PDB file of C-alpha atoms and ligand atoms in Angstrom:
ATOM      1  CA  UNK A  17      83.498  31.687   8.907  1.00 53.00           C
ATOM      2  CA  UNK A  18      81.124  28.643  10.951  1.00 63.00           C
ATOM      3  CA  UNK A  19      77.706  28.546   9.747  1.00 66.00           C
ATOM      4  CA  UNK A  20      74.914  29.598  12.060  1.00 77.00           C
ATOM      5  CA  UNK A  21      73.358  26.405  13.467  1.00 80.00           C
ATOM      6  CA  UNK A  22      69.906  28.552  12.794  1.00 90.00           C
ATOM      7  CA  UNK A  23      68.526  27.262   9.249  1.00 90.00           C
ATOM      8  CA  UNK A  24      66.826  31.143   8.370  1.00 92.00           C
ATOM      9  CA  UNK A  25      70.084  32.544   9.336  1.00 93.00           C
ATOM     10  CA  UNK A  26      69.436  36.143   9.650  1.00 93.00           C
ATOM     11  CA  UNK A  27      72.178  37.463   7.585  1.00 91.00           C
ATOM     12  CA  UNK A  28      71.030  36.121   4.717  1.00 91.00           C
ATOM     13  CA  UNK A  29      68.346  39.494   2.653  1.00 89.00           C
ATOM     14  CA  UNK A  30      65.258  37.227   3.165  1.00 90.00           C
ATOM     15  CA  UNK A  31      65.234  37.571   7.182  1.00 93.00           C
ATOM     16  CA  UNK A  32      64.435  40.939   7.176  1.00 92.00           C
ATOM     17  CA  UNK A  33      60.843  40.029   5.366  1.00 91.00           C
ATOM     18  CA  UNK A  34      60.513  37.055   7.698  1.00 93.00           C
ATOM     19  CA  UNK A  35      60.375  40.069  10.706  1.00 94.00           C
ATOM     20  CA  UNK A  36      58.106  42.495   8.668  1.00 94.00           C
ATOM     21  CA  UNK A  37      55.402  39.247   8.357  1.00 93.00           C
ATOM     22  CA  UNK A  38      56.178  37.559  12.024  1.00 96.00           C
ATOM     23  CA  UNK A  39      55.042  40.864  13.260  1.00 97.00           C
ATOM     24  CA  UNK A  40      51.959  40.979  10.857  1.00 96.00           C
ATOM     25  CA  UNK A  41      51.524  37.865  11.201  1.00 96.00           C
ATOM     26  CA  UNK A  42      51.529  37.272  15.522  1.00 97.00           C
ATOM     27  CA  UNK A  43      52.173  40.234  16.916  1.00 98.00           C
ATOM     28  CA  UNK A  44      48.636  40.372  17.565  1.00 98.00           C
ATOM     29  CA  UNK A  45      48.181  36.899  19.051  1.00 98.00           C
ATOM     30  CA  UNK A  46      51.986  36.847  20.697  1.00 98.00           C
ATOM     31  CA  UNK A  47      50.816  40.789  22.569  1.00 98.00           C
ATOM     32  CA  UNK A  48      47.690  39.001  24.291  1.00 98.00           C
ATOM     33  CA  UNK A  49      49.672  35.916  25.153  1.00 98.00           C
ATOM     34  CA  UNK A  50      51.537  38.684  26.942  1.00 98.00           C
ATOM     35  CA  UNK A  51      48.704  40.648  28.147  1.00 98.00           C
ATOM     36  CA  UNK A  52      47.449  37.720  29.690  1.00 98.00           C
ATOM     37  CA  UNK A  53      50.365  37.209  32.194  1.00 98.00           C
ATOM     38  CA  UNK A  54      49.655  41.870  33.521  1.00 98.00           C
ATOM     39  CA  UNK A  55      53.058  42.584  32.361  1.00 98.00           C
ATOM     40  CA  UNK A  56      52.934  46.641  32.958  1.00 98.00           C
ATOM     41  CA  UNK A  57      54.804  49.173  34.410  1.00 98.00           C
ATOM     42  CA  UNK A  58      58.315  48.143  35.616  1.00 98.00           C
ATOM     43  CA  UNK A  59      58.261  44.474  34.528  1.00 98.00           C
ATOM     44  CA  UNK A  60      61.735  43.074  33.728  1.00 98.00           C
ATOM     45  CA  UNK A  61      61.451  41.454  31.734  1.00 98.00           C
ATOM     46  CA  UNK A  62      63.733  39.013  28.429  1.00 98.00           C
ATOM     47  CA  UNK A  63      63.028  38.396  25.535  1.00 98.00           C
ATOM     48  CA  UNK A  64      64.901  35.517  23.972  1.00 98.00           C
ATOM     49  CA  UNK A  65      65.264  35.515  20.273  1.00 98.00           C
ATOM     50  CA  UNK A  66      64.832  39.058  19.174  1.00 98.00           C
ATOM     51  CA  UNK A  67      64.478  38.590  15.674  1.00 97.00           C
ATOM     52  CA  UNK A  68      63.346  42.239  14.518  1.00 96.00           C
ATOM     53  CA  UNK A  69      62.677  43.794  17.575  1.00 97.00           C
ATOM     54  CA  UNK A  70      58.988  44.213  17.088  1.00 98.00           C
ATOM     55  CA  UNK A  71      58.132  41.786  19.958  1.00 98.00           C
ATOM     56  CA  UNK A  72      61.071  43.893  22.027  1.00 98.00           C
ATOM     57  CA  UNK A  73      59.866  47.440  21.397  1.00 98.00           C
ATOM     58  CA  UNK A  74      56.125  46.783  22.476  1.00 98.00           C
ATOM     59  CA  UNK A  75      57.474  45.415  25.444  1.00 98.00           C
ATOM     60  CA  UNK A  76      60.248  48.185  26.373  1.00 98.00           C
ATOM     61  CA  UNK A  77      56.638  50.313  25.702  1.00 98.00           C
ATOM     62  CA  UNK A  78      54.371  48.799  28.676  1.00 98.00           C
ATOM     63  CA  UNK A  79      57.322  48.508  31.014  1.00 98.00           C
ATOM     64  CA  UNK A  80      57.853  52.104  30.357  1.00 98.00           C
ATOM     65  CA  UNK A  81      60.969  53.610  32.036  1.00 98.00           C
ATOM     66  CA  UNK A  82      60.941  51.844  35.606  1.00 98.00           C
ATOM     67  CA  UNK A  83      60.810  49.135  33.900  1.00 98.00           C
ATOM     68  CA  UNK A  84      63.975  47.166  31.446  1.00 98.00           C
ATOM     69  CA  UNK A  85      64.030  44.670  27.937  1.00 98.00           C
ATOM     70  CA  UNK A  86      67.006  42.374  27.306  1.00 98.00           C
ATOM     71  CA  UNK A  87      66.354  41.511  24.378  1.00 98.00           C
ATOM     72  CA  UNK A  88      68.859  38.194  22.424  1.00 98.00           C
ATOM     73  CA  UNK A  89      69.661  36.792  20.089  1.00 98.00           C
ATOM     74  CA  UNK A  90      72.809  34.438  18.460  1.00 97.00           C
ATOM     75  CA  UNK A  91      72.416  37.078  15.160  1.00 96.00           C
ATOM     76  CA  UNK A  92      71.508  40.641  16.415  1.00 96.00           C
ATOM     77  CA  UNK A  93      71.980  42.133  12.413  1.00 93.00           C
ATOM     78  CA  UNK A  94      67.885  43.193  11.831  1.00 93.00           C
ATOM     79  CA  UNK A  95      67.463  43.574  15.235  1.00 95.00           C
ATOM     80  CA  UNK A  96      66.526  48.060  16.220  1.00 91.00           C
ATOM     81  CA  UNK A  97      65.343  49.205  19.051  1.00 88.00           C
ATOM     82  CA  UNK A  98      67.475  51.810  19.995  1.00 90.00           C
ATOM     83  CA  UNK A  99      65.342  53.339  24.000  1.00 96.00           C
ATOM     84  CA  UNK A 100      67.236  53.787  27.349  1.00 97.00           C
ATOM     85  CA  UNK A 101      65.194  50.873  28.984  1.00 98.00           C
ATOM     86  CA  UNK A 102      66.318  48.085  26.359  1.00 98.00           C
ATOM     87  CA  UNK A 103      69.876  46.400  26.383  1.00 98.00           C
ATOM     88  CA  UNK A 104      70.717  43.757  23.251  1.00 97.00           C
ATOM     89  CA  UNK A 105      72.682  40.653  23.433  1.00 97.00           C
ATOM     90  CA  UNK A 106      74.471  38.677  21.557  1.00 97.00           C
ATOM     91  CA  UNK A 107      73.287  35.394  23.234  1.00 97.00           C
ATOM     92  CA  UNK A 108      73.565  31.639  22.809  1.00 97.00           C
ATOM     93  CA  UNK A 109      70.179  30.511  24.325  1.00 97.00           C
ATOM     94  CA  UNK A 110      71.724  26.670  24.018  1.00 95.00           C
ATOM     95  CA  UNK A 111      74.856  27.622  25.784  1.00 94.00           C
ATOM     96  CA  UNK A 112      75.441  30.900  27.103  1.00 95.00           C
ATOM     97  CA  UNK A 113      74.765  32.250  30.529  1.00 91.00           C
ATOM     98  CA  UNK A 114      71.514  33.673  32.091  1.00 95.00           C
ATOM     99  CA  UNK A 115      70.553  35.611  35.463  1.00 95.00           C
ATOM    100  CA  UNK A 116      69.134  33.507  37.448  1.00 97.00           C
ATOM    101  CA  UNK A 117      65.540  34.320  40.285  1.00 97.00           C
ATOM    102  CA  UNK A 118      65.730  37.568  37.812  1.00 98.00           C
ATOM    103  CA  UNK A 119      62.640  38.894  35.321  1.00 98.00           C
ATOM    104  CA  UNK A 120      59.428  39.165  36.082  1.00 98.00           C
ATOM    105  CA  UNK A 121      58.229  37.788  32.579  1.00 99.00           C
ATOM    106  CA  UNK A 122      60.873  35.956  29.715  1.00 98.00           C
ATOM    107  CA  UNK A 123      59.335  35.863  26.431  1.00 98.00           C
ATOM    108  CA  UNK A 124      60.506  33.599  22.795  1.00 98.00           C
ATOM    109  CA  UNK A 125      58.944  33.600  19.618  1.00 98.00           C
ATOM    110  CA  UNK A 126      59.753  31.299  17.340  1.00 98.00           C
ATOM    111  CA  UNK A 127      63.088  30.849  19.161  1.00 98.00           C
ATOM    112  CA  UNK A 128      62.768  27.131  19.781  1.00 98.00           C
ATOM    113  CA  UNK A 129      61.508  24.807  17.478  1.00 97.00           C
ATOM    114  CA  UNK A 130      65.166  26.207  16.243  1.00 96.00           C
ATOM    115  CA  UNK A 131      67.226  25.225  18.694  1.00 97.00           C
ATOM    116  CA  UNK A 132      68.423  21.610  19.569  1.00 96.00           C
ATOM    117  CA  UNK A 133      68.705  21.419  22.920  1.00 97.00           C
ATOM    118  CA  UNK A 134      65.696  22.835  23.427  1.00 97.00           C
ATOM    119  CA  UNK A 135      65.160  21.067  26.344  1.00 97.00           C
ATOM    120  CA  UNK A 136      67.973  22.632  28.212  1.00 97.00           C
ATOM    121  CA  UNK A 137      66.770  26.060  27.198  1.00 98.00           C
ATOM    122  CA  UNK A 138      63.420  26.013  28.146  1.00 98.00           C
ATOM    123  CA  UNK A 139      64.476  24.607  31.692  1.00 97.00           C
ATOM    124  CA  UNK A 140      67.476  27.821  31.986  1.00 97.00           C
ATOM    125  CA  UNK A 141      64.463  30.601  30.735  1.00 98.00           C
ATOM    126  CA  UNK A 142      62.304  28.955  33.878  1.00 98.00           C
ATOM    127  CA  UNK A 143      65.053  29.047  35.714  1.00 98.00           C
ATOM    128  CA  UNK A 144      65.482  32.691  34.998  1.00 98.00           C
ATOM    129  CA  UNK A 145      62.205  33.373  35.989  1.00 98.00           C
ATOM    130  CA  UNK A 146      61.929  34.971  39.647  1.00 98.00           C
ATOM    131  CA  UNK A 147      58.932  33.336  41.572  1.00 98.00           C
ATOM    132  CA  UNK A 148      56.088  34.312  40.306  1.00 98.00           C
ATOM    133  CA  UNK A 149      57.397  35.101  36.786  1.00 98.00           C
ATOM    134  CA  UNK A 150      55.422  34.756  33.563  1.00 98.00           C
ATOM    135  CA  UNK A 151      57.762  32.665  30.395  1.00 98.00           C
ATOM    136  CA  UNK A 152      55.265  33.074  27.581  1.00 99.00           C
ATOM    137  CA  UNK A 153      56.765  30.734  24.642  1.00 98.00           C
ATOM    138  CA  UNK A 154      54.956  31.203  21.386  1.00 98.00           C
ATOM    139  CA  UNK A 155      56.174  28.259  18.797  1.00 98.00           C
ATOM    140  CA  UNK A 156      54.770  26.350  16.025  1.00 97.00           C
ATOM    141  CA  UNK A 157      53.369  23.067  15.868  1.00 97.00           C
ATOM    142  CA  UNK A 158      54.017  22.230  11.671  1.00 93.00           C
ATOM    143  CA  UNK A 159      52.226  18.821  11.521  1.00 92.00           C
ATOM    144  CA  UNK A 160      49.524  19.147  13.933  1.00 92.00           C
ATOM    145  CA  UNK A 161      48.530  21.360   9.761  1.00 90.00           C
ATOM    146  CA  UNK A 162      50.102  19.993   7.821  1.00 84.00           C
ATOM    147  CA  UNK A 163      49.591  21.221   4.454  1.00 87.00           C
ATOM    148  CA  UNK A 164      49.920  24.462   2.872  1.00 90.00           C
ATOM    149  CA  UNK A 165      47.376  24.629   0.716  1.00 92.00           C
ATOM    150  CA  UNK A 166      43.756  22.770  -1.350  1.00 91.00           C
ATOM    151  CA  UNK A 167      44.514  19.440  -2.405  1.00 90.00           C
ATOM    152  CA  UNK A 168      42.398  20.516  -5.524  1.00 92.00           C
ATOM    153  CA  UNK A 169      44.474  22.645  -8.385  1.00 94.00           C
ATOM    154  CA  UNK A 170      48.288  21.931  -8.853  1.00 95.00           C
ATOM    155  CA  UNK A 171      49.220  24.940  -7.541  1.00 95.00           C
ATOM    156  CA  UNK A 172      48.021  23.914  -3.953  1.00 95.00           C
ATOM    157  CA  UNK A 173      49.879  20.435  -4.922  1.00 96.00           C
ATOM    158  CA  UNK A 174      53.202  22.760  -5.797  1.00 97.00           C
ATOM    159  CA  UNK A 175      53.051  24.248  -2.554  1.00 96.00           C
ATOM    160  CA  UNK A 176      52.115  21.027  -0.357  1.00 95.00           C
ATOM    161  CA  UNK A 177      54.906  19.391  -2.252  1.00 96.00           C
ATOM    162  CA  UNK A 178      57.821  22.324  -1.615  1.00 97.00           C
ATOM    163  CA  UNK A 179      56.232  22.373   2.024  1.00 95.00           C
ATOM    164  CA  UNK A 180      56.955  18.771   2.653  1.00 95.00           C
ATOM    165  CA  UNK A 181      60.600  19.179   1.695  1.00 97.00           C
ATOM    166  CA  UNK A 182      61.702  22.473   3.671  1.00 96.00           C
ATOM    167  CA  UNK A 183      60.257  20.478   6.451  1.00 95.00           C
ATOM    168  CA  UNK A 184      62.049  17.916   6.144  1.00 96.00           C
ATOM    169  CA  UNK A 185      65.147  20.522   5.786  1.00 96.00           C
ATOM    170  CA  UNK A 186      64.442  21.846   9.211  1.00 95.00           C
ATOM    171  CA  UNK A 187      64.078  19.030  10.617  1.00 95.00           C
ATOM    172  CA  UNK A 188      67.476  18.084   8.928  1.00 95.00           C
ATOM    173  CA  UNK A 189      68.949  21.393  10.839  1.00 94.00           C
ATOM    174  CA  UNK A 190      67.327  20.532  14.420  1.00 95.00           C
ATOM    175  CA  UNK A 191      63.716  21.332  14.497  1.00 96.00           C
ATOM    176  CA  UNK A 192      61.339  19.648  16.541  1.00 96.00           C
ATOM    177  CA  UNK A 193      58.615  19.623  13.609  1.00 94.00           C
ATOM    178  CA  UNK A 194      55.565  18.347  16.155  1.00 96.00           C
ATOM    179  CA  UNK A 195      56.362  21.457  19.541  1.00 97.00           C
ATOM    180  CA  UNK A 196      54.485  23.110  19.328  1.00 98.00           C
ATOM    181  CA  UNK A 197      51.452  20.756  20.656  1.00 97.00           C
ATOM    182  CA  UNK A 198      54.255  19.484  23.329  1.00 98.00           C
ATOM    183  CA  UNK A 199      54.096  23.185  25.582  1.00 98.00           C
ATOM    184  CA  UNK A 200      51.272  22.760  27.644  1.00 98.00           C
ATOM    185  CA  UNK A 201      53.116  19.436  29.016  1.00 98.00           C
ATOM    186  CA  UNK A 202      56.397  21.149  28.518  1.00 98.00           C
ATOM    187  CA  UNK A 203      55.844  24.023  30.853  1.00 98.00           C
ATOM    188  CA  UNK A 204      52.955  22.045  33.729  1.00 98.00           C
ATOM    189  CA  UNK A 205      56.334  20.031  33.789  1.00 98.00           C
ATOM    190  CA  UNK A 206      58.453  22.617  34.618  1.00 98.00           C
ATOM    191  CA  UNK A 207      56.967  23.112  37.485  1.00 98.00           C
ATOM    192  CA  UNK A 208      54.914  26.235  35.903  1.00 98.00           C
ATOM    193  CA  UNK A 209      50.910  27.351  37.088  1.00 98.00           C
ATOM    194  CA  UNK A 210      48.310  28.506  35.801  1.00 98.00           C
ATOM    195  CA  UNK A 211      48.873  27.341  32.462  1.00 98.00           C
ATOM    196  CA  UNK A 212      47.311  29.004  29.846  1.00 98.00           C
ATOM    197  CA  UNK A 213      47.885  28.497  25.218  1.00 98.00           C
ATOM    198  CA  UNK A 214      46.055  28.701  22.517  1.00 97.00           C
ATOM    199  CA  UNK A 215      46.669  27.469  18.725  1.00 97.00           C
ATOM    200  CA  UNK A 216      46.079  30.358  15.655  1.00 97.00           C
ATOM    201  CA  UNK A 217      46.298  29.729  12.495  1.00 97.00           C
ATOM    202  CA  UNK A 218      46.448  31.803  10.220  1.00 95.00           C
ATOM    203  CA  UNK A 219      44.962  31.933   6.620  1.00 96.00           C
ATOM    204  CA  UNK A 220      45.579  34.012   4.063  1.00 96.00           C
ATOM    205  CA  UNK A 221      45.521  34.603   0.386  1.00 96.00           C
ATOM    206  CA  UNK A 222      48.744  34.683  -1.827  1.00 96.00           C
ATOM    207  CA  UNK A 223      51.027  38.587  -2.412  1.00 96.00           C
ATOM    208  CA  UNK A 224      49.866  38.947   1.458  1.00 96.00           C
ATOM    209  CA  UNK A 225      52.542  38.713   4.463  1.00 95.00           C
ATOM    210  CA  UNK A 226      52.108  35.481   5.597  1.00 95.00           C
ATOM    211  CA  UNK A 227      52.668  34.419   1.574  1.00 96.00           C
ATOM    212  CA  UNK A 228      55.364  36.577   1.438  1.00 95.00           C
ATOM    213  CA  UNK A 229      56.696  35.153   5.031  1.00 95.00           C
ATOM    214  CA  UNK A 230      56.767  30.892   2.712  1.00 95.00           C
ATOM    215  CA  UNK A 231      58.278  32.886  -0.174  1.00 95.00           C
ATOM    216  CA  UNK A 232      61.103  33.646   1.518  1.00 95.00           C
ATOM    217  CA  UNK A 233      61.430  30.309   4.167  1.00 95.00           C
ATOM    218  CA  UNK A 234      61.750  28.792   0.846  1.00 97.00           C
ATOM    219  CA  UNK A 235      64.633  31.439  -1.502  1.00 96.00           C
ATOM    220  CA  UNK A 236      66.808  30.893   1.547  1.00 95.00           C
ATOM    221  CA  UNK A 237      66.574  27.050   1.685  1.00 97.00           C
ATOM    222  CA  UNK A 238      66.646  26.369  -2.081  1.00 97.00           C
ATOM    223  CA  UNK A 239      69.914  24.664  -2.430  1.00 97.00           C
ATOM    224  CA  UNK A 240      69.079  22.824   0.836  1.00 97.00           C
ATOM    225  CA  UNK A 241      66.073  21.913  -0.586  1.00 98.00           C
ATOM    226  CA  UNK A 242      66.541  20.565  -3.603  1.00 98.00           C
ATOM    227  CA  UNK A 243      69.689  18.195  -1.711  1.00 97.00           C
ATOM    228  CA  UNK A 244      67.200  16.065   0.077  1.00 97.00           C
ATOM    229  CA  UNK A 245      65.389  14.612  -3.660  1.00 98.00           C
ATOM    230  CA  UNK A 246      61.788  16.072  -2.465  1.00 98.00           C
ATOM    231  CA  UNK A 247      61.661  18.733  -5.441  1.00 98.00           C
ATOM    232  CA  UNK A 248      63.089  19.590  -7.732  1.00 98.00           C
ATOM    233  CA  UNK A 249      64.786  23.664  -8.829  1.00 98.00           C
ATOM    234  CA  UNK A 250      62.335  23.111 -11.590  1.00 98.00           C
ATOM    235  CA  UNK A 251      59.200  22.985  -8.535  1.00 98.00           C
ATOM    236  CA  UNK A 252      60.952  25.989  -7.238  1.00 98.00           C
ATOM    237  CA  UNK A 253      60.773  28.457  -9.768  1.00 98.00           C
ATOM    238  CA  UNK A 254      57.215  27.514 -10.334  1.00 97.00           C
ATOM    239  CA  UNK A 255      56.127  27.831  -6.471  1.00 97.00           C
ATOM    240  CA  UNK A 256      58.044  31.366  -6.020  1.00 96.00           C
ATOM    241  CA  UNK A 257      55.595  33.580  -8.538  1.00 95.00           C
ATOM    242  CA  UNK A 258      52.595  30.913  -7.190  1.00 95.00           C
ATOM    243  CA  UNK A 259      53.133  32.895  -3.376  1.00 96.00           C
ATOM    244  CA  UNK A 260      52.043  35.926  -4.713  1.00 96.00           C
ATOM    245  CA  UNK A 261      48.781  35.327  -7.456  1.00 95.00           C
ATOM    246  CA  UNK A 262      45.959  36.417  -4.993  1.00 95.00           C
ATOM    247  CA  UNK A 263      43.999  33.201  -6.007  1.00 94.00           C
ATOM    248  CA  UNK A 264      45.537  31.411  -4.055  1.00 95.00           C
ATOM    249  CA  UNK A 265      44.079  30.244  -0.633  1.00 96.00           C
ATOM    250  CA  UNK A 266      47.047  29.252   2.042  1.00 95.00           C
ATOM    251  CA  UNK A 267      48.102  28.595   5.780  1.00 95.00           C
ATOM    252  CA  UNK A 268      51.048  28.766   7.540  1.00 94.00           C
ATOM    253  CA  UNK A 269      51.154  26.317  10.213  1.00 94.00           C
ATOM    254  CA  UNK A 270      49.509  26.195  14.011  1.00 96.00           C
ATOM    255  CA  UNK A 271      51.043  28.983  16.155  1.00 98.00           C
ATOM    256  CA  UNK A 272      50.462  27.706  19.509  1.00 98.00           C
ATOM    257  CA  UNK A 273      50.099  30.185  21.890  1.00 98.00           C
ATOM    258  CA  UNK A 274      51.348  29.295  25.577  1.00 98.00           C
ATOM    259  CA  UNK A 275      52.160  31.093  29.046  1.00 98.00           C
ATOM    260  CA  UNK A 276      52.786  29.875  32.608  1.00 98.00           C
ATOM    261  CA  UNK A 277      53.691  31.345  35.872  1.00 98.00           C
ATOM    262  CA  UNK A 278      56.343  30.119  38.321  1.00 98.00           C
ATOM    263  CA  UNK A 279      55.198  29.588  41.345  1.00 97.00           C
ATOM    264  CA  UNK A 280      55.647  32.107  44.432  1.00 94.00           C
ATOM    265  CA  UNK A 281      55.600  28.685  47.248  1.00 81.00           C
ATOM    266  CA  UNK A 282      52.051  29.992  48.816  1.00 73.00           C
ATOM    267  CA  UNK A 283      50.201  27.508  45.982  1.00 71.00           C
ATOM    268  CA  UNK A 284      48.814  23.918  46.453  1.00 57.00           C
ATOM    269  CA  UNK A 285      50.153  22.227  42.687  1.00 54.00           C
ATOM    270  CA  UNK A 286      46.598  19.878  43.531  1.00 48.00           C
ATOM    271  CA  UNK A 287      44.654  23.259  43.135  1.00 47.00           C
ATOM    272  CA  UNK A 288      46.507  24.970  39.834  1.00 47.00           C
ATOM    273  CA  UNK A 289      44.859  25.303  37.024  1.00 49.00           C
ATOM    274  CA  UNK A 290      46.678  22.654  34.036  1.00 48.00           C
TER     275      UNK A 290
HETATM  276  C1  SAM R 319      61.906  32.742  13.094  1.00 56.75           C
HETATM  277  S1  SAM R 319      63.508  33.786  14.385  1.00 56.75           S
HETATM  278  C2  SAM R 319      61.976  34.712  15.206  1.00 56.75           C
HETATM  279  C3  SAM R 319      61.793  35.867  15.555  1.00 56.75           C
HETATM  280  C4  SAM R 319      61.103  36.899  16.312  1.00 56.75           C
HETATM  281  N1  SAM R 319      61.160  35.907  18.060  1.00 56.75           N
HETATM  282  C5  SAM R 319      59.479  36.505  15.782  1.00 56.75           C
HETATM  283  O1  SAM R 319      59.010  36.133  15.715  1.00 56.75           O
HETATM  284  O2  SAM R 319      59.836  38.158  14.730  1.00 56.75           O
HETATM  285  C6  SAM R 319      64.484  32.816  15.411  1.00 56.75           C
HETATM  286  C7  SAM R 319      65.076  34.019  15.317  1.00 56.75           C
HETATM  287  O3  SAM R 319      65.680  33.092  16.636  1.00 56.75           O
HETATM  288  C8  SAM R 319      66.891  32.838  17.135  1.00 56.75           C
HETATM  289  N2  SAM R 319      67.764  31.724  17.663  1.00 56.75           N
HETATM  290  C9  SAM R 319      67.923  30.708  16.927  1.00 56.75           C
HETATM  291  N3  SAM R 319      68.267  29.593  17.816  1.00 56.75           N
HETATM  292  C10 SAM R 319      69.187  30.986  18.580  1.00 56.75           C
HETATM  293  C11 SAM R 319      69.458  30.441  19.341  1.00 56.75           C
HETATM  294  N4  SAM R 319      70.338  29.407  20.364  1.00 56.75           N
HETATM  295  N5  SAM R 319      69.982  31.373  20.119  1.00 56.75           N
HETATM  296  C12 SAM R 319      69.342  32.721  20.495  1.00 56.75           C
HETATM  297  N6  SAM R 319      68.646  33.052  19.371  1.00 56.75           N
HETATM  298  C13 SAM R 319      68.949  32.228  18.892  1.00 56.75           C
HETATM  299  C14 SAM R 319      67.221  33.624  15.378  1.00 56.75           C
HETATM  300  O4  SAM R 319      68.475  34.669  15.567  1.00 56.75           O
HETATM  301  C15 SAM R 319      65.966  34.429  14.477  1.00 56.75           C
HETATM  302  O5  SAM R 319      67.008  35.485  14.681  1.00 56.75           O
END
């Protein structure tokens, strides 16, 4: 079997916790971003890298029986949305064909950061929009806030050390750790208008969904983390229970939520907000 090009492969048992945590932490942020597009009854939507499907299910409810959601992922084994207006398709956004000028809304959360061919993927997602259609993306910037805890106690320092190694592992597999902050510019350079962007930084105690997400990420990449030489197996063994300590205060990376609209042709670029 070919190894997945995606570091945090959905076949792993930790993926189930990842999707529960991402939904708890970020669905409200994504829904706010999507609400800004005006998505409503009858819209045709594409959700790229749907994962567990929480946002696909939300979109399906919003667009109703006259709308449609195409949900794609490299690996759909943790996806569920058995709904008449949802079609799920195994699909690699880097290389598989996409219809052009088809969708009122194209959305991806925490996908492009992992895709080495992200520039090409973004171009194809923009081309998939009908004129006037919206692109909405949420992605991390792992460098804008590079630590996960204060630098006060040994537990904080351990968390920050393991996190630094995790960033190195993701980068070595083609992730772009400073991608989030580039998104407003990339959308503008893609010719989109009405661009809006905000950063969201969840802060939470040990034991909460954010801590469980971080624990799942570290467990899934344990061998790769040790191979960096930056952490030992002992560091990881000490790190895992720390994620359940309610005294610890942690943060995730900054999630940048960005959207923009493909012009219909009537707009003047000079008056379009940046
Ligand atoms: C961190 S998860 C995010 C899942 C979901 N969007 C969410 O926010 O809950 C990344 C997802 O992108 C998918 N993915 C990674 N590379 C991909 C690619 N080249 N094409 C399509 N999906 C991809 C993964 O399989 C995984 O389901």
